[in-house]
Short mmCIF file of C-alpha atoms in Angstrom, two decimals:
data_model
loop_
_atom_site.label_atom_id
_atom_site.label_comp_id
_atom_site.label_asym_id
_atom_site.label_seq_id
_atom_site.Cartn_x
_atom_site.Cartn_y
_atom_site.Cartn_z
CA UNK O 26 2.88 8.09 -2.44
CA UNK O 27 5.00 5.73 -4.38
CA UNK O 28 6.95 3.76 -1.83
CA UNK O 29 10.71 3.38 -2.79
CA UNK O 30 12.19 0.28 -2.30
CA UNK O 31 15.88 0.88 0.14
CA UNK O 32 17.82 -1.17 1.70
CA UNK O 33 20.68 -1.53 4.54
CA UNK O 34 23.92 -3.38 3.51
CA UNK O 35 25.90 -3.82 0.39
CA UNK O 36 28.55 -0.99 -0.13
CA UNK O 37 25.62 1.46 -0.66
CA UNK O 38 26.08 2.48 3.25
CA UNK O 39 22.62 3.21 3.57
CA UNK O 40 19.56 3.35 5.70
CA UNK O 41 16.97 1.51 5.46
CA UNK O 42 13.02 1.47 4.21
CA UNK O 43 11.42 -1.49 2.89
CA UNK O 44 7.73 -2.11 2.33
CA UNK O 45 7.60 -5.43 4.63
CA UNK O 46 10.08 -6.91 7.11
CA UNK O 47 13.11 -8.34 5.69
CA UNK O 48 16.38 -9.77 6.22
CA UNK O 49 19.44 -9.91 3.96
CA UNK O 50 22.93 -11.42 4.28
CA UNK O 51 26.46 -9.45 3.36
CA UNK O 52 29.32 -10.35 2.65
CA UNK O 53 32.76 -9.53 3.90
CA UNK O 54 34.52 -7.23 1.14
CA UNK O 55 37.84 -9.06 2.27
CA UNK O 56 37.07 -13.19 2.51
CA UNK O 57 34.22 -12.90 0.38
CA UNK O 58 32.75 -15.04 2.23
CA UNK O 59 28.75 -14.35 3.96
CA UNK O 60 29.06 -13.00 7.14
CA UNK O 61 27.31 -14.76 9.97
CA UNK O 62 24.97 -11.38 11.30
CA UNK O 63 21.81 -11.07 9.60
CA UNK O 64 20.73 -7.37 8.50
CA UNK O 65 17.40 -6.86 10.11
CA UNK O 66 15.35 -4.29 7.59
CA UNK O 67 12.99 -2.26 9.51
CA UNK O 68 9.89 -0.92 7.72
CA UNK O 69 8.90 2.81 7.90
CA UNK O 70 5.70 3.67 6.10
CA UNK O 71 6.45 6.55 3.50
CA UNK O 72 3.13 8.22 3.94
CA UNK O 73 4.01 8.99 7.90
CA UNK O 74 5.72 11.79 8.49
CA UNK O 75 8.82 11.68 9.92
CA UNK O 76 9.52 12.93 13.85
CA UNK O 77 12.86 13.43 14.42
CA UNK O 78 16.18 14.93 13.16
CA UNK O 79 14.64 12.88 9.65
CA UNK O 80 15.30 16.42 7.64
CA UNK O 81 16.27 20.25 7.22
CA UNK O 82 12.37 21.28 6.38
CA UNK O 83 13.21 24.19 4.64
CA UNK O 84 16.14 22.85 2.35
CA UNK O 85 14.49 19.25 1.68
CA UNK O 86 13.79 19.62 -2.57
CA UNK O 87 10.82 19.94 -3.32
CA UNK O 88 9.21 21.65 -0.50
CA UNK O 89 8.95 25.18 0.37
CA UNK O 90 10.14 25.34 3.69
CA UNK O 91 7.50 28.13 5.22
CA UNK O 92 6.37 28.16 8.56
CA UNK O 93 2.90 27.06 7.22
CA UNK O 94 4.67 23.83 5.84
CA UNK O 95 3.88 20.70 8.01
CA UNK O 96 7.10 19.15 7.72
CA UNK O 97 8.47 22.29 9.28
CA UNK O 98 6.81 21.51 12.32
CA UNK O 99 7.33 17.70 12.49
CA UNK O 100 11.10 17.36 12.23
CA UNK O 101 12.54 18.55 15.76
CA UNK O 102 16.46 18.22 15.18
CA UNK O 103 17.55 15.82 17.82
CA UNK O 104 21.03 15.27 18.05
CA UNK O 105 22.13 11.77 19.36
CA UNK O 106 24.77 12.48 20.22
CA UNK O 107 25.46 16.15 21.48
CA UNK O 108 28.05 18.05 19.65
CA UNK O 109 30.43 19.75 21.21
CA UNK O 110 34.14 21.26 21.33
CA UNK O 111 36.81 19.64 23.23
CA UNK O 112 40.72 20.40 23.86
CA UNK O 113 42.92 18.71 20.73
CA UNK O 114 46.57 18.37 21.03
CA UNK O 115 47.24 15.53 18.27
CA UNK O 116 48.99 16.04 14.74
CA UNK O 117 47.14 17.07 12.23
CA UNK O 118 46.49 20.75 11.01
CA UNK O 119 42.93 23.02 11.80
CA UNK O 120 40.62 21.80 8.68
CA UNK O 121 41.51 18.18 9.05
CA UNK O 122 38.93 15.43 9.76
CA UNK O 123 39.76 12.79 11.84
CA UNK O 124 37.15 9.45 12.45
CA UNK O 125 38.18 7.40 15.38
CA UNK O 126 35.69 4.04 15.07
CA UNK O 127 37.06 2.80 18.11
CA UNK O 128 35.05 5.72 19.64
CA UNK O 129 32.48 5.97 17.28
CA UNK O 130 33.28 9.72 17.34
CA UNK O 131 34.49 12.13 14.07
CA UNK O 132 36.79 15.47 14.70
CA UNK O 133 37.31 18.68 12.92
CA UNK O 134 40.19 20.07 14.26
CA UNK O 135 40.20 23.63 14.80
CA UNK O 136 42.75 26.73 15.55
CA UNK O 137 44.25 26.57 19.10
CA UNK O 138 43.99 23.82 20.36
CA UNK O 139 40.76 22.38 20.28
CA UNK O 140 38.28 20.33 17.70
CA UNK O 141 34.70 20.33 17.50
CA UNK O 142 33.50 16.19 18.24
CA UNK O 143 30.39 14.51 16.51
CA UNK O 144 28.89 11.10 17.35
CA UNK O 145 28.86 9.05 14.14
CA UNK O 146 27.80 5.51 13.01
CA UNK O 147 30.57 3.45 11.85
CA UNK O 148 31.53 0.34 9.12
CA UNK O 149 30.04 -3.02 11.46
CA UNK O 150 32.43 -6.15 11.61
CA UNK O 151 33.71 -6.95 8.52
CA UNK O 152 33.73 -3.07 6.76
CA UNK O 153 35.56 -1.50 9.22
CA UNK O 154 38.51 0.19 7.35
CA UNK O 155 41.22 2.46 8.13
CA UNK O 156 43.91 5.31 6.38
CA UNK O 157 44.17 8.47 4.64
CA UNK O 158 41.46 10.38 2.21
CA UNK O 159 40.11 13.87 1.18
CA UNK O 160 37.28 14.99 0.62
CA UNK O 161 36.74 14.85 -3.64
CA UNK O 162 33.31 15.64 -3.63
CA UNK O 163 29.87 17.54 -2.47
CA UNK O 164 27.11 17.26 -2.46
CA UNK O 165 23.54 18.50 -0.67
CA UNK O 166 20.64 16.10 -0.55
CA UNK O 167 22.48 13.44 -3.03
CA UNK O 168 21.12 10.83 -5.30
CA UNK O 169 21.40 7.13 -4.59
CA UNK O 170 22.33 4.26 -6.88
CA UNK O 171 23.83 1.31 -5.37
CA UNK O 172 26.84 -0.41 -7.06
CA UNK O 173 26.23 -3.66 -9.30
CA UNK O 174 27.95 -5.68 -6.73
CA UNK O 175 25.14 -4.79 -4.84
CA UNK O 176 22.18 -5.01 -7.08
CA UNK O 177 23.60 -8.73 -7.80
CA UNK O 178 22.61 -9.92 -4.38
CA UNK O 179 20.11 -7.50 -3.51
CA UNK O 180 18.36 -7.29 -7.74
CA UNK O 181 14.98 -6.00 -5.64
CA UNK O 182 16.30 -3.02 -4.91
CA UNK O 183 15.75 0.44 -6.64
CA UNK O 184 18.48 1.33 -9.63
CA UNK O 185 18.01 5.09 -8.58
CA UNK O 186 16.78 6.96 -5.66
CA UNK O 187 16.26 10.99 -6.05
CA UNK O 188 17.72 12.81 -2.76
CA UNK O 189 15.40 13.28 -0.37
CA UNK O 190 13.83 12.78 3.00
CA UNK O 191 13.30 8.82 2.60
CA UNK O 192 16.82 8.97 1.05
CA UNK O 193 19.54 6.98 2.32
CA UNK O 194 22.17 9.15 1.87
CA UNK O 195 20.04 11.81 4.57
CA UNK O 196 20.68 15.52 4.09
CA UNK O 197 24.35 16.22 2.66
CA UNK O 198 26.93 13.82 2.19
CA UNK O 199 31.04 13.96 1.74
CA UNK O 200 32.96 11.57 -0.84
CA UNK O 201 36.22 10.50 0.13
CA UNK O 202 38.54 10.33 -2.25
CA UNK O 203 38.08 6.94 -5.24
CA UNK O 204 36.18 4.77 -2.41
CA UNK O 205 33.00 3.32 -2.63
CA UNK O 206 32.78 5.55 1.78
CA UNK O 207 31.10 8.47 2.15
CA UNK O 208 30.46 10.98 5.43
CA UNK O 209 27.16 11.07 4.64
CA UNK O 210 23.79 12.01 6.70
CA UNK O 211 21.49 9.37 7.98
CA UNK O 212 17.57 9.88 8.72
CA UNK O 213 17.46 7.13 12.20
CA UNK O 214 19.57 9.26 14.84
CA UNK O 215 19.33 6.06 17.02
CA UNK O 216 21.99 4.42 14.91
CA UNK O 217 24.45 7.14 15.30
CA UNK O 218 27.14 5.84 17.90
CA UNK O 219 26.57 2.30 16.98
CA UNK O 220 28.49 0.01 14.27
CA UNK O 221 26.03 -0.67 11.83
CA UNK O 222 27.00 0.89 8.37
CA UNK O 223 28.72 -0.39 5.36
CA UNK O 224 31.77 1.62 5.82
CA UNK O 225 30.66 4.52 5.63
CA UNK O 226 30.74 7.46 8.32
CA UNK O 227 27.25 8.20 9.16
CA UNK O 228 26.11 11.21 11.08
CA UNK O 229 22.37 12.84 11.76
CA UNK O 230 21.06 14.88 9.73
CA UNK O 231 21.88 18.16 11.55
CA UNK O 232 25.46 17.10 12.41
CA UNK O 233 26.27 16.66 8.70
CA UNK O 234 25.03 19.78 7.69
CA UNK O 235 26.66 21.65 10.41
CA UNK O 236 30.12 19.26 8.76
CA UNK O 237 29.26 20.30 5.41
CA UNK O 238 29.32 23.92 5.54
CA UNK O 239 32.68 23.87 7.56
CA UNK O 240 34.76 21.39 4.88
CA UNK O 241 35.79 22.42 1.92
CA UNK O 242 36.84 19.89 -0.71
CA UNK O 243 40.22 18.78 -0.75
CA UNK O 244 40.11 18.73 3.06
CA UNK O 245 42.10 16.13 4.96
CA UNK O 246 40.22 12.87 6.38
CA UNK O 247 42.11 10.38 8.38
CA UNK O 248 40.20 7.32 9.27
CA UNK O 249 41.69 5.27 12.40
CA UNK O 250 40.67 1.90 13.20
#
């Protein structure tokens, strides 16, 4: 099977899959200086079926999703941090997404003084941000095109990667305003609850698919630092 070269880093807010171990330095978007931490790039062979939360089998582009499909029994949907309904007394209206980067949790405000709470991965030091945005676009199994700035630093990356199991944006993506940031899925649930992204809000594929089904284009998104 053809190997795609995918990397953690830059502004793609992506998870890593490389043919061999490597490391890449990032640039602080504010100071334009190299960050001291190294992004470690891990290997995941593409001819090995994922075993946890890699995708939603019946929904994968190009797969039949039947009971006979080997992927259907290979991907139990494990959640890094359980999704739950919690009490909510904040100022935001139902339908608002509130991201607490310090808690590493995302809240979808519900009627009746409640919210759905999800675990998320957030931007690592040098890539944190806050403010108000709206969901301007939603995509299922989104394609990935690394931005020009990232390609200048990492010319080894693919210029385009079709949506699917190995795509670092995961099963769903919700695009925030005219920014480079997204709320998107991930094939590595162990990163949820950590600060590892390049500014995007990362969720398990299971959770991002649930959130995607509840959120409309135009929804308000509040990111709190």
